[in-house]
Each structure stands twice: as structure tokens, then as C-alpha cells.
Coordinates of C-alpha atoms in Angstrom, one line a residue:
X73 CA 213.2 182.9 24.9
X74 CA 216.4 184.1 26.2
X75 CA 217.9 182.8 29.3
X76 CA 217.4 186.0 31.1
X77 CA 213.7 186.0 30.1
X78 CA 213.5 182.5 31.1
X79 CA 214.9 183.4 34.5
X80 CA 212.8 186.4 35.1
X81 CA 209.6 184.4 34.1
X82 CA 210.6 181.5 36.6
X83 CA 211.4 184.1 39.2
X84 CA 207.9 185.8 38.8
X85 CA 206.2 182.4 39.0
X86 CA 208.2 181.3 42.0
X87 CA 208.0 184.3 43.8
X88 CA 204.1 184.7 43.3
X89 CA 203.7 181.1 44.6
X90 CA 206.0 181.6 47.5
X91 CA 204.2 184.9 48.3
X92 CA 201.1 182.8 48.6
X93 CA 202.8 180.2 50.7
X94 CA 204.4 182.7 53.0
X95 CA 201.2 185.1 53.3
X96 CA 199.2 181.9 54.1
X97 CA 201.8 180.8 56.6
X98 CA 201.9 184.3 58.1
X99 CA 198.1 184.2 58.4
X100 CA 198.2 180.7 59.9
X101 CA 200.9 181.9 62.3
X102 CA 198.9 184.9 63.3
X103 CA 195.4 183.1 63.9
X104 CA 197.0 180.2 65.7
X105 CA 199.1 182.2 68.1
X106 CA 196.8 185.1 68.7
X107 CA 193.5 183.3 68.8
X108 CA 193.5 179.5 68.7
X109 CA 196.4 178.1 70.7
X110 CA 198.1 179.4 73.9
X111 CA 202.1 179.6 73.8
X112 CA 202.4 176.1 75.2
X113 CA 200.3 174.8 72.3
X114 CA 201.9 176.7 69.8
X115 CA 205.3 175.7 71.1
X116 CA 204.4 172.1 71.3
X117 CA 203.2 172.0 67.7
X118 CA 206.3 173.6 66.3
X119 CA 208.7 171.5 68.6
X120 CA 207.2 168.3 67.1
X121 CA 207.6 169.7 63.7
X122 CA 211.2 170.3 64.5
X123 CA 211.6 166.7 65.7
X124 CA 210.0 165.4 62.4
X125 CA 212.2 167.5 60.2
X126 CA 215.2 165.3 61.6
X127 CA 213.2 162.1 61.0
X128 CA 212.7 163.3 57.5
X129 CA 216.4 163.2 56.9
X130 CA 216.4 159.5 56.9
X131 CA 213.4 159.3 54.8
X132 CA 214.7 161.5 52.0
X133 CA 218.5 160.9 52.1
X134 CA 219.0 163.7 49.4
X135 CA 217.8 161.4 46.6
X136 CA 215.5 164.1 45.4
X137 CA 218.1 166.7 45.0
X138 CA 220.4 164.4 43.4
X139 CA 217.7 163.4 40.9
X140 CA 217.0 166.8 40.2
X141 CA 220.7 167.3 39.2
X142 CA 220.6 164.4 36.8
X143 CA 217.3 165.3 35.3
X144 CA 218.7 168.7 34.4
X145 CA 221.6 167.0 32.7
X146 CA 219.9 164.2 31.0
X147 CA 216.8 166.3 29.6
X148 CA 219.7 167.8 27.3
X149 CA 221.9 164.8 26.7
X150 CA 219.7 161.7 26.6
X151 CA 215.9 162.4 27.5
X152 CA 215.1 158.7 27.0
X153 CA 216.7 158.1 30.4
X154 CA 214.4 160.2 32.3
X155 CA 211.5 157.8 32.8
X156 CA 214.1 155.4 34.4
X157 CA 215.5 158.1 36.5
X158 CA 212.0 158.9 37.8
X159 CA 211.0 155.3 38.4
X160 CA 214.2 154.4 40.3
X161 CA 214.1 157.7 42.3
X162 CA 210.4 157.0 43.5
X163 CA 211.1 153.4 44.0
X164 CA 214.1 154.2 46.4
X165 CA 212.1 156.8 48.2
X166 CA 209.2 154.5 48.9
X167 CA 211.2 151.5 50.3
X168 CA 213.4 154.0 52.6
X169 CA 210.1 155.9 53.7
X170 CA 208.3 152.7 54.6
X171 CA 211.1 151.5 56.9
X172 CA 211.4 155.0 58.5
X173 CA 207.6 155.0 59.0
X174 CA 207.3 151.8 60.5
X175 CA 210.2 152.4 63.0
X176 CA 208.5 155.7 64.0
X177 CA 205.2 154.1 64.6
X178 CA 206.6 151.4 66.6
X179 CA 208.8 153.5 68.9
X180 CA 207.0 156.9 68.9
X181 CA 206.1 156.4 72.7
X182 CA 209.7 155.6 73.7
X183 CA 211.0 158.6 71.5
X184 CA 208.6 161.1 73.2
X185 CA 209.6 159.8 76.7
X186 CA 213.3 160.1 75.8
X187 CA 212.9 163.7 74.7
X188 CA 211.1 164.4 78.1
X189 CA 207.7 165.1 76.4
X190 CA 205.3 162.0 76.8
X191 CA 202.4 164.3 75.9
X192 CA 203.9 164.6 72.3
X193 CA 203.6 160.9 71.6
X194 CA 200.2 161.4 69.5
X195 CA 201.9 163.9 67.5
X196 CA 204.8 161.6 66.7
X197 CA 202.5 158.7 65.7
X198 CA 200.8 161.0 63.2
X199 CA 204.1 162.2 62.1
X200 CA 204.4 158.9 60.0
X201 CA 201.8 160.6 57.7
X202 CA 203.4 163.9 57.9
X203 CA 206.9 162.7 56.8
X204 CA 205.5 160.7 53.9
X205 CA 203.4 163.5 52.4
X206 CA 206.0 166.3 53.1
X207 CA 208.8 164.2 51.5
X208 CA 206.7 163.8 48.2
X209 CA 205.5 167.3 48.2
X210 CA 209.1 168.6 48.2
X211 CA 210.4 166.0 45.9
X212 CA 208.0 167.0 43.2
X213 CA 209.2 170.6 43.7
X214 CA 212.9 169.9 43.1
X215 CA 212.1 167.6 40.4
X216 CA 210.3 170.5 38.4
X217 CA 213.3 172.7 39.3
X218 CA 215.6 169.8 37.6
X219 CA 213.4 170.1 34.6
X220 CA 213.7 174.0 34.7
X221 CA 209.9 174.2 34.7
X222 CA 209.6 176.4 37.8
X223 CA 205.9 177.4 37.5
X224 CA 205.1 173.8 38.4
X225 CA 207.2 173.9 41.4
X226 CA 205.6 177.2 42.4
X227 CA 202.1 175.7 42.1
X228 CA 203.1 173.0 44.4
X229 CA 204.4 175.3 46.9
X230 CA 201.3 177.5 46.6
X231 CA 198.9 174.7 47.1
X232 CA 200.6 173.3 50.3
X233 CA 200.6 176.7 51.7
X234 CA 197.0 177.5 51.2
X235 CA 195.8 173.9 52.0
X236 CA 197.7 174.1 55.3
X237 CA 196.0 177.3 56.3
X238 CA 192.5 176.0 55.6
X239 CA 192.7 172.7 57.1
X240 CA 195.0 173.6 60.2
X241 CA 192.6 176.6 61.2
X242 CA 189.5 174.3 60.4
X243 CA 190.7 171.4 62.7
X244 CA 191.7 173.9 65.4
X245 CA 188.3 175.5 65.3
X246 CA 186.7 172.2 65.8
X247 CA 188.2 172.0 69.2
X248 CA 191.2 169.6 68.2
X249 CA 193.9 172.1 69.5
X250 CA 197.5 171.7 68.5
X251 CA 197.0 168.1 67.4
X252 CA 194.2 169.3 65.0
X253 CA 196.4 172.0 63.6
X254 CA 199.0 169.4 63.0
X255 CA 196.7 167.2 61.1
X256 CA 195.9 170.3 59.0
X257 CA 199.6 170.4 57.9
X258 CA 199.4 166.7 57.1
X259 CA 196.3 167.3 54.8
X260 CA 197.9 170.3 53.2
X261 CA 201.0 168.6 52.1
X262 CA 199.1 165.4 51.0
X263 CA 197.2 167.5 48.6
X264 CA 200.1 169.3 47.2
X265 CA 202.0 166.0 46.8
X266 CA 199.1 164.5 45.0
X267 CA 199.0 167.3 42.5
X268 CA 202.7 167.4 42.1
X269 CA 202.9 163.6 41.4
X270 CA 200.1 163.7 38.9
X271 CA 201.8 166.7 37.0
X272 CA 205.0 164.9 37.2
X273 CA 203.6 161.8 35.5
X274 CA 201.4 163.3 32.9
X275 CA 203.5 166.2 31.9
X276 CA 207.0 164.6 32.2
X277 CA 207.2 160.9 32.6
X278 CA 204.6 160.0 30.0
X279 CA 206.0 162.6 27.7
X280 CA 209.5 160.8 27.3
X281 CA 209.8 157.7 25.3
X282 CA 211.9 155.5 27.7
X283 CA 215.2 153.7 26.3
X284 CA 215.1 149.9 26.2
X285 CA 217.7 149.7 28.9
X286 CA 218.5 151.9 31.9
X287 CA 222.0 153.4 31.4
X288 CA 224.4 151.3 33.2
X289 CA 225.7 152.9 36.4
X290 CA 223.3 155.8 36.3
X291 CA 221.4 154.8 39.3
X292 CA 224.5 154.1 41.2
X293 CA 225.9 157.6 40.3
X294 CA 222.7 159.3 41.3
X295 CA 222.7 157.6 44.7
X296 CA 226.4 158.3 45.1
X297 CA 225.8 162.0 44.3
X298 CA 223.1 161.9 47.0
X299 CA 225.7 161.2 49.7
X300 CA 227.2 164.6 50.0
X301 CA 223.7 166.0 49.3
X302 CA 222.4 163.9 52.4
X303 CA 225.2 165.2 54.4
X304 CA 224.5 168.8 53.4
X305 CA 220.7 168.5 54.0
X306 CA 221.3 166.7 57.3
X307 CA 223.5 169.4 58.5
X308 CA 221.2 172.0 57.3
X309 CA 218.2 170.7 59.0
X310 CA 220.0 170.0 62.0
X311 CA 221.4 173.6 61.9
X312 CA 217.9 174.8 61.6
X313 CA 216.0 172.5 63.9
X314 CA 218.4 171.4 66.7
X315 CA 218.0 174.8 68.4
X316 CA 214.3 174.6 68.5
X317 CA 214.5 171.0 69.7
X318 CA 217.2 171.9 72.4
X319 CA 215.0 174.9 73.6
X320 CA 212.1 172.7 74.1
X321 CA 214.2 169.8 76.0
X322 CA 216.2 172.4 78.1
X323 CA 213.6 175.2 78.6
X324 CA 209.9 175.1 78.1
X325 CA 207.3 174.9 75.3
X326 CA 206.6 178.7 75.7
X327 CA 210.3 179.4 75.1
X328 CA 209.9 177.2 71.9
X329 CA 207.0 179.6 70.9
X330 CA 209.1 182.6 71.4
X331 CA 212.0 181.3 69.2
X332 CA 209.6 179.6 66.7
X333 CA 207.9 183.0 66.2
X334 CA 211.1 184.7 65.5
X335 CA 212.4 182.3 63.1
X336 CA 209.0 182.2 61.3
X337 CA 209.1 186.0 60.8
X338 CA 212.7 185.8 59.4
X339 CA 211.4 182.9 57.0
X340 CA 208.7 185.3 55.9
X341 CA 211.1 188.1 55.1
X342 CA 213.4 185.7 53.3
X343 CA 210.7 184.2 50.8
X344 CA 212.1 186.4 47.8
X345 CA 215.8 185.5 48.2
X346 CA 214.8 181.8 48.3
X347 CA 212.6 182.3 45.1
X348 CA 215.5 183.9 43.4
X349 CA 218.2 181.2 44.4
X350 CA 215.7 178.5 43.4
X351 CA 215.2 180.1 40.1
X352 CA 218.6 180.8 38.9
X353 CA 220.5 177.7 40.3
X354 CA 219.7 175.3 37.4
X355 CA 221.2 177.6 35.0
X356 CA 224.6 177.5 36.6
X357 CA 224.8 173.7 35.8
X358 CA 223.8 174.3 32.2
X359 CA 226.5 177.1 31.8
X360 CA 229.3 175.1 33.3
X361 CA 228.5 172.4 31.1
X362 CA 228.7 174.7 28.2
X363 CA 231.6 176.6 29.4
X364 CA 229.7 180.0 29.9
X365 CA 231.1 180.9 33.3
X366 CA 231.3 184.5 32.3
X367 CA 227.5 184.5 32.0
X368 CA 227.3 182.6 35.3
X369 CA 229.3 185.1 37.2
X370 CA 227.3 188.0 35.8
X371 CA 224.0 186.5 36.9
X372 CA 225.3 185.6 40.3
X373 CA 226.8 189.2 40.9
X374 CA 223.9 190.8 39.9
X375 CA 221.5 188.7 42.0
X376 CA 223.8 189.1 45.0
X377 CA 223.9 192.8 44.8
X378 CA 220.2 193.1 44.3
X379 CA 219.5 190.7 47.2
X380 CA 221.7 192.8 49.6
X381 CA 220.1 195.9 48.5
X382 CA 216.9 194.5 49.8
X383 CA 218.1 192.4 52.9
X384 CA 220.5 194.7 54.5
X385 CA 218.0 197.4 55.1
X386 CA 215.2 194.9 55.9
X387 CA 217.5 193.5 58.7
X388 CA 217.9 197.0 60.1
X389 CA 214.5 197.7 59.9
X390 CA 213.3 194.7 61.6
X391 CA 215.7 195.5 64.6
X392 CA 214.1 198.8 65.1
X393 CA 210.4 197.8 64.8
X394 CA 210.4 194.3 66.5
X395 CA 209.5 195.9 69.8
X396 CA 206.2 197.4 68.8
X397 CA 205.4 194.9 66.2
X398 CA 205.2 191.7 68.2
X399 CA 203.1 192.9 71.0
X400 CA 200.8 194.8 68.8
X401 CA 200.3 192.2 66.1
X402 CA 200.8 188.8 67.8
X403 CA 200.1 189.7 71.4
X404 CA 201.8 190.8 74.5
X405 CA 202.2 187.4 75.8
X406 CA 204.6 186.8 73.0
X407 CA 207.0 189.7 74.0
X408 CA 209.6 187.3 74.8
X409 CA 210.2 186.8 71.1
X410 CA 211.3 190.4 70.6
X411 CA 215.0 190.1 71.4
X412 CA 215.0 186.7 69.6
X413 CA 214.0 188.5 66.4
X414 CA 216.3 191.2 66.9
X415 CA 219.2 188.9 67.1
X416 CA 218.0 186.8 64.1
X417 CA 217.9 190.0 62.0
X418 CA 221.5 189.4 61.2
X419 CA 220.7 185.8 60.3
X420 CA 218.3 187.2 57.6
X421 CA 221.2 188.7 55.7
X422 CA 223.3 185.7 56.1
X423 CA 220.4 183.2 55.2
X424 CA 219.6 185.4 52.0
X425 CA 223.1 184.9 50.8
X426 CA 222.8 181.2 51.6
X427 CA 219.4 180.9 49.6
X428 CA 221.0 182.5 46.6
X429 CA 224.3 180.4 46.8
X430 CA 223.7 176.9 48.1
X431 CA 221.7 175.3 45.4
X432 CA 223.9 177.1 42.7
X433 CA 226.7 175.2 44.2
X434 CA 225.2 171.9 43.8
X435 CA 224.5 172.5 40.3
X436 CA 228.1 173.5 39.9
X437 CA 229.2 170.2 41.1
X438 CA 230.4 171.4 44.5
X439 CA 228.0 169.7 46.6
X440 CA 230.8 167.7 48.6
X441 CA 232.6 170.9 49.6
X442 CA 229.3 172.5 50.7
X443 CA 228.4 169.5 52.7
X444 CA 231.8 169.5 54.6
X445 CA 231.3 173.3 55.5
X446 CA 227.6 172.6 56.5
X447 CA 228.5 169.6 58.6
X448 CA 231.1 171.4 60.5
X449 CA 229.1 174.4 61.3
X450 CA 226.2 172.4 62.2
X451 CA 228.2 170.5 64.7
X452 CA 229.5 174.0 66.1
X453 CA 225.8 175.1 66.1
X454 CA 224.7 172.0 68.2
X455 CA 227.7 172.6 70.7
X456 CA 227.2 176.4 71.1
X457 CA 223.5 175.9 71.6
X458 CA 224.3 173.5 74.5
X459 CA 226.6 176.2 76.3
X460 CA 224.3 179.2 75.5
X461 CA 220.8 178.0 76.0
X462 CA 221.3 177.0 79.7
X463 CA 223.2 180.2 80.4
X464 CA 221.3 183.0 78.7
X465 CA 218.0 181.3 77.6
X466 CA 216.2 181.3 74.3
X467 CA 218.2 184.3 73.0
X468 CA 221.3 182.1 73.2
X469 CA 219.8 179.9 70.6
X470 CA 219.5 182.8 68.3
X471 CA 223.2 184.0 68.9
X472 CA 224.4 180.4 68.2
X473 CA 222.7 180.4 64.8
X474 CA 224.0 183.7 63.7
X475 CA 227.6 183.0 64.8
X476 CA 227.8 179.6 63.1
X477 CA 225.9 180.6 60.0
X478 CA 228.4 183.5 59.5
X479 CA 231.2 180.9 58.9
X480 CA 229.1 178.8 56.6
X481 CA 228.2 181.8 54.4
X482 CA 231.9 182.8 54.3
X483 CA 233.0 179.2 52.9
X484 CA 230.0 179.3 50.5
X485 CA 231.2 182.7 49.1
X486 CA 234.9 181.5 48.9
X487 CA 233.8 178.4 46.9
X488 CA 231.7 180.5 44.5
X489 CA 234.6 182.8 44.0
X490 CA 236.8 180.0 43.0
X491 CA 234.3 178.7 40.5
X492 CA 233.2 182.0 39.0
X493 CA 236.1 184.4 39.7
X494 CA 233.9 187.0 41.3
X495 CA 235.0 190.7 41.0
X496 CA 235.3 191.4 44.7
X497 CA 236.1 195.1 44.5
X498 CA 233.1 195.8 42.6
X499 CA 230.8 193.9 44.8
X500 CA 232.4 195.6 48.0
X501 CA 231.8 199.0 46.5
X502 CA 228.2 198.3 45.8
X503 CA 227.5 196.8 49.3
X504 CA 229.3 199.8 50.9
X505 CA 226.7 202.0 49.0
X506 CA 223.9 199.8 50.4
X507 CA 225.2 200.2 53.9
X508 CA 225.4 203.9 53.8
X509 CA 221.7 204.0 52.3
X510 CA 220.6 201.6 55.3
X511 CA 222.1 204.0 57.7
X512 CA 220.2 206.8 56.5
X513 CA 217.0 204.8 56.2
X514 CA 217.4 203.5 59.8
X515 CA 218.0 207.1 61.1
X516 CA 214.7 208.1 59.5
X517 CA 212.8 205.2 61.1
X518 CA 214.4 205.6 64.6
X519 CA 213.0 209.2 64.6
X520 CA 209.4 208.1 64.4
X521 CA 209.4 204.7 66.2
X522 CA 209.1 206.2 69.8
X523 CA 206.0 207.9 68.7
X524 CA 204.4 204.4 67.4
X525 CA 201.2 203.6 69.8
X526 CA 198.9 201.9 67.0
X527 CA 199.2 199.6 64.0
X528 CA 198.5 202.5 61.8
X529 CA 201.5 204.4 63.1
X530 CA 203.6 201.3 62.9
X531 CA 202.6 200.7 59.3
X532 CA 203.6 204.5 58.6
X533 CA 207.0 204.1 60.2
X534 CA 207.5 201.1 57.8
X535 CA 206.3 202.9 55.0
X536 CA 208.6 205.8 55.7
X537 CA 211.6 203.4 55.7
X538 CA 210.6 201.9 52.5
X539 CA 210.1 205.4 50.8
X540 CA 213.5 206.4 52.0
X541 CA 215.0 203.4 50.7
X542 CA 213.5 203.5 47.3
X543 CA 214.5 207.3 46.8
X544 CA 218.0 206.5 47.8
X545 CA 218.7 203.4 45.8
X546 CA 217.4 205.1 42.7
X547 CA 219.4 208.4 43.4
X548 CA 222.5 206.2 44.0
X549 CA 222.2 204.5 40.7
X550 CA 221.8 201.1 42.2
X551 CA 218.4 200.7 40.5
X552 CA 217.3 201.9 37.2
X553 CA 213.5 202.6 37.3
X554 CA 213.1 201.8 33.6
X555 CA 214.7 198.3 34.2
X556 CA 212.3 197.8 37.1
X557 CA 209.4 198.8 35.0
X558 CA 210.3 196.4 32.2
X559 CA 210.8 193.5 34.6
X560 CA 207.4 194.0 36.1
X561 CA 205.7 194.1 32.7

């Protein structure tokens, strides 16, 4: 199987699984927000998850991504070291996680009180389980990525999404409210972690004959490489979650619900770009090792153009339809999320580029530089949130996210250009055509949006935009229908 065929196969599997994950997440969001929880309960649930995302930083320490990088390298160079790599990684994770879990269990009430939300203490106590199962679920995903067996990663992601939906809704229906929904998250990630670890053991660990001795210095190098990854991951999580946490501390749980809803919708839209970035990134490490940077450049430029061809029009369309969409689908009580979503539409374009680029930089050995960029923008995001949230409310958090992420994306693209020598004029020309197509598509949708008064009419407006986009990208030559047909089949 050629490298291109392998990428396409991995992308299809990853996209299918993430489609299952995101559709189940969308259904979970819809059922919880519209039927099972009020805005306060919904906001509390995701505010706590934001807090625990920061706790997970200490429990993970970037060791999983570092292990994936060395698994990718050693499966080619010395497979006999892979069992040692897996053993040392899991042992390290268990030790650190046990310490973090103990501290969280002992001090969960004090933490809740310090954040001004004593009612969140039960969530934080249960968060010990959440941190553990989520950490191992995501570890198996990135480990399979390191082995370049993306269908396994895809399966773990799909299981976690579907299980969360079933158990969160089930527990909430039993009358357990937001805390019940939270336990549904715990059970969902526990199931995906169990499946992932079982596959990792039987399909990979047991498959390799371990060397008699662990290569000297390998564990040390893996831990050392985890340091910049930890910094990047920490900055990334803080960048993504600190705004949610600050909205909850400075404003109200209802404001958290508005902000979370806007971010969740952008996450759903971003699933394909995340899948593509997850799929292609291991190939950059292999190509750099074999001095095939021309091929790596071609893959990246094609992926970037295709991603922008989808996400620039998608962001424009989201700005236009956000107002009828949220009140009609989620409920009028969530209308405060409309301006948040409209601002975050710009973030969709930025995050699509990030999803395509960030993992690739890690496999190209640029984790330290990405960590520095992410750390600086995360600090800027925190400070900007402190200024904007008290002055202009929840929309300020969205503005801070877009402003600081713009800088991070610019730095990432500059580093990729240094590594791959991108053909900037060619990329600029393609993106210019995409922007023209977006303008025409947006004009068509704007003409019919004021007439929208039902879900059917809203679906029709979205369909009109999609048809206009499809006709124009084919007419402009950006897409060859024969290639699309061949990729699908």
C-alpha cells in the first residue's frame, strides 16, 4: 500500500470514528441542554470538566505524546525496544496519576471553595476517576497513532463518544442531574480506556519480542522530550479551558453554558480537520528521517488548501445562520450563545490550521519551538480574558481566544515554512480563490436567511450554501470530481 493510500485509509477510519464521536457529542449536547438540564446545571457540568482538564495536565505530563514519537521511530529502527517503551510509559503514568488523584481527593472541598463554587465539590471528588480514565483513553489513542494504526485510535474515540452519550443521558434520566451526566462521562471513558489498553497489549505489546535489556538512556530521552510537549499541552489546555473557568468564576454558570455551547459547536465543525491532522502527522516524522521533505511539503500544502476550502466558507456560513440556529435547535433560553458563536467562527479557521499543523510539528522535532509559542499565547489569552470578561462579558472570552490564537497560528505556519519551504505564492493564490467563492456563497445564503422561520427552511438555507460552494469549487478547478469519487470509493 502506498503512503498516499495509507493516509487516505487512515483518514477515512479516523473521520468515521470522529463523526460517530462528534455526532454522539452533538446529540448529548442537544438532549442535556434542551431537555435534561437547565442552563445553570449545563454550565456547572462543563465548568467542572474545564477545571479537571487542567488537573489532567499534571497527571499526563506529555508522556503519552512523547511515547508516541518514540514508538513511531523505534517500530522502524529497533522494534525490540517497544515493549520496554510501553512498560516504562504506563508505569510512569500510574505513579504520577496516583499522586495527583490522592491530592485531588484530599483537597477537593478546599479547591471548590477557593474557586467560589462549594457546590462543585462532589464533581471534583468524582473527578479523580474522570482524570484517570480519560488519561488512559487518550493515551491509547496517541499510542496507536505512533504505531500508525489509526483505525485503532478511531475505534477508541468512537467507543468513548457513544458510551458517554448512553450513560450520561441514562444517569440524567434517572434524576441524578448534572452529577449523573458527569458520571456518564466517567463510565464512557472507562470503557474506551479498557478496550484501548486491551488492544494495545494483545495487538502490539505481546506481538514484539522484547530485547534483553532496555536501551540505555531511552526512558530518559523520552521523558526529556515530554518536557516541551508538557509545556505545549499545558499551554494548549490552559488556552482552551481558562476562558471557560474564568467565565464561571467572574460571571455565572449560565454564562458558562452560553460560552460552552458556542465552543462545542465549533468543535463539531472542526472534527474533519482534526482527523486529517491526526492522520498525516506521523508521516512527517518518517519522511524527515528518510530525507523526503519534498513529499512532506506536497502533502501539507494539499491538506492545507483542502482544509481552507472547507473551513473558510463554513465559518462564514456559521456567522450568518447562528441566530436562527441556536434559538430554534437548542432553545430560546440559550440565545446568549449567538454572539459567542459568531465571534468563534473566526476561531474555526484558525483551529483548523492548528489541527493540521501542531502534531506535524511534534513529529518534525519542533516540539520545543511550538511549546514556546503556545506558552506565550496562553499567557496572553489569560491576561486578555481578565480584562475583557469583566468589561464586555462572555463575548470578551471569545474575542480573547480569537486574538491570541491568531498569533499562535502565524508562528506555527512560519515554523512549518522553515521546515518544508512552502510555496507561499501558490498557497496565497488558492486561498484567494476560496475567499471569492466564500463571498458568493455568503451572498446567496444572506438573501434567504431573513425568510427562515422553521427548521426546514434553515436546512434549506444551509443546503443552498453547500450547493453553491460545491458548484463553485468544481468550476474554479480547486476540486476534481473524479479524484473525489476515487477517494470515496
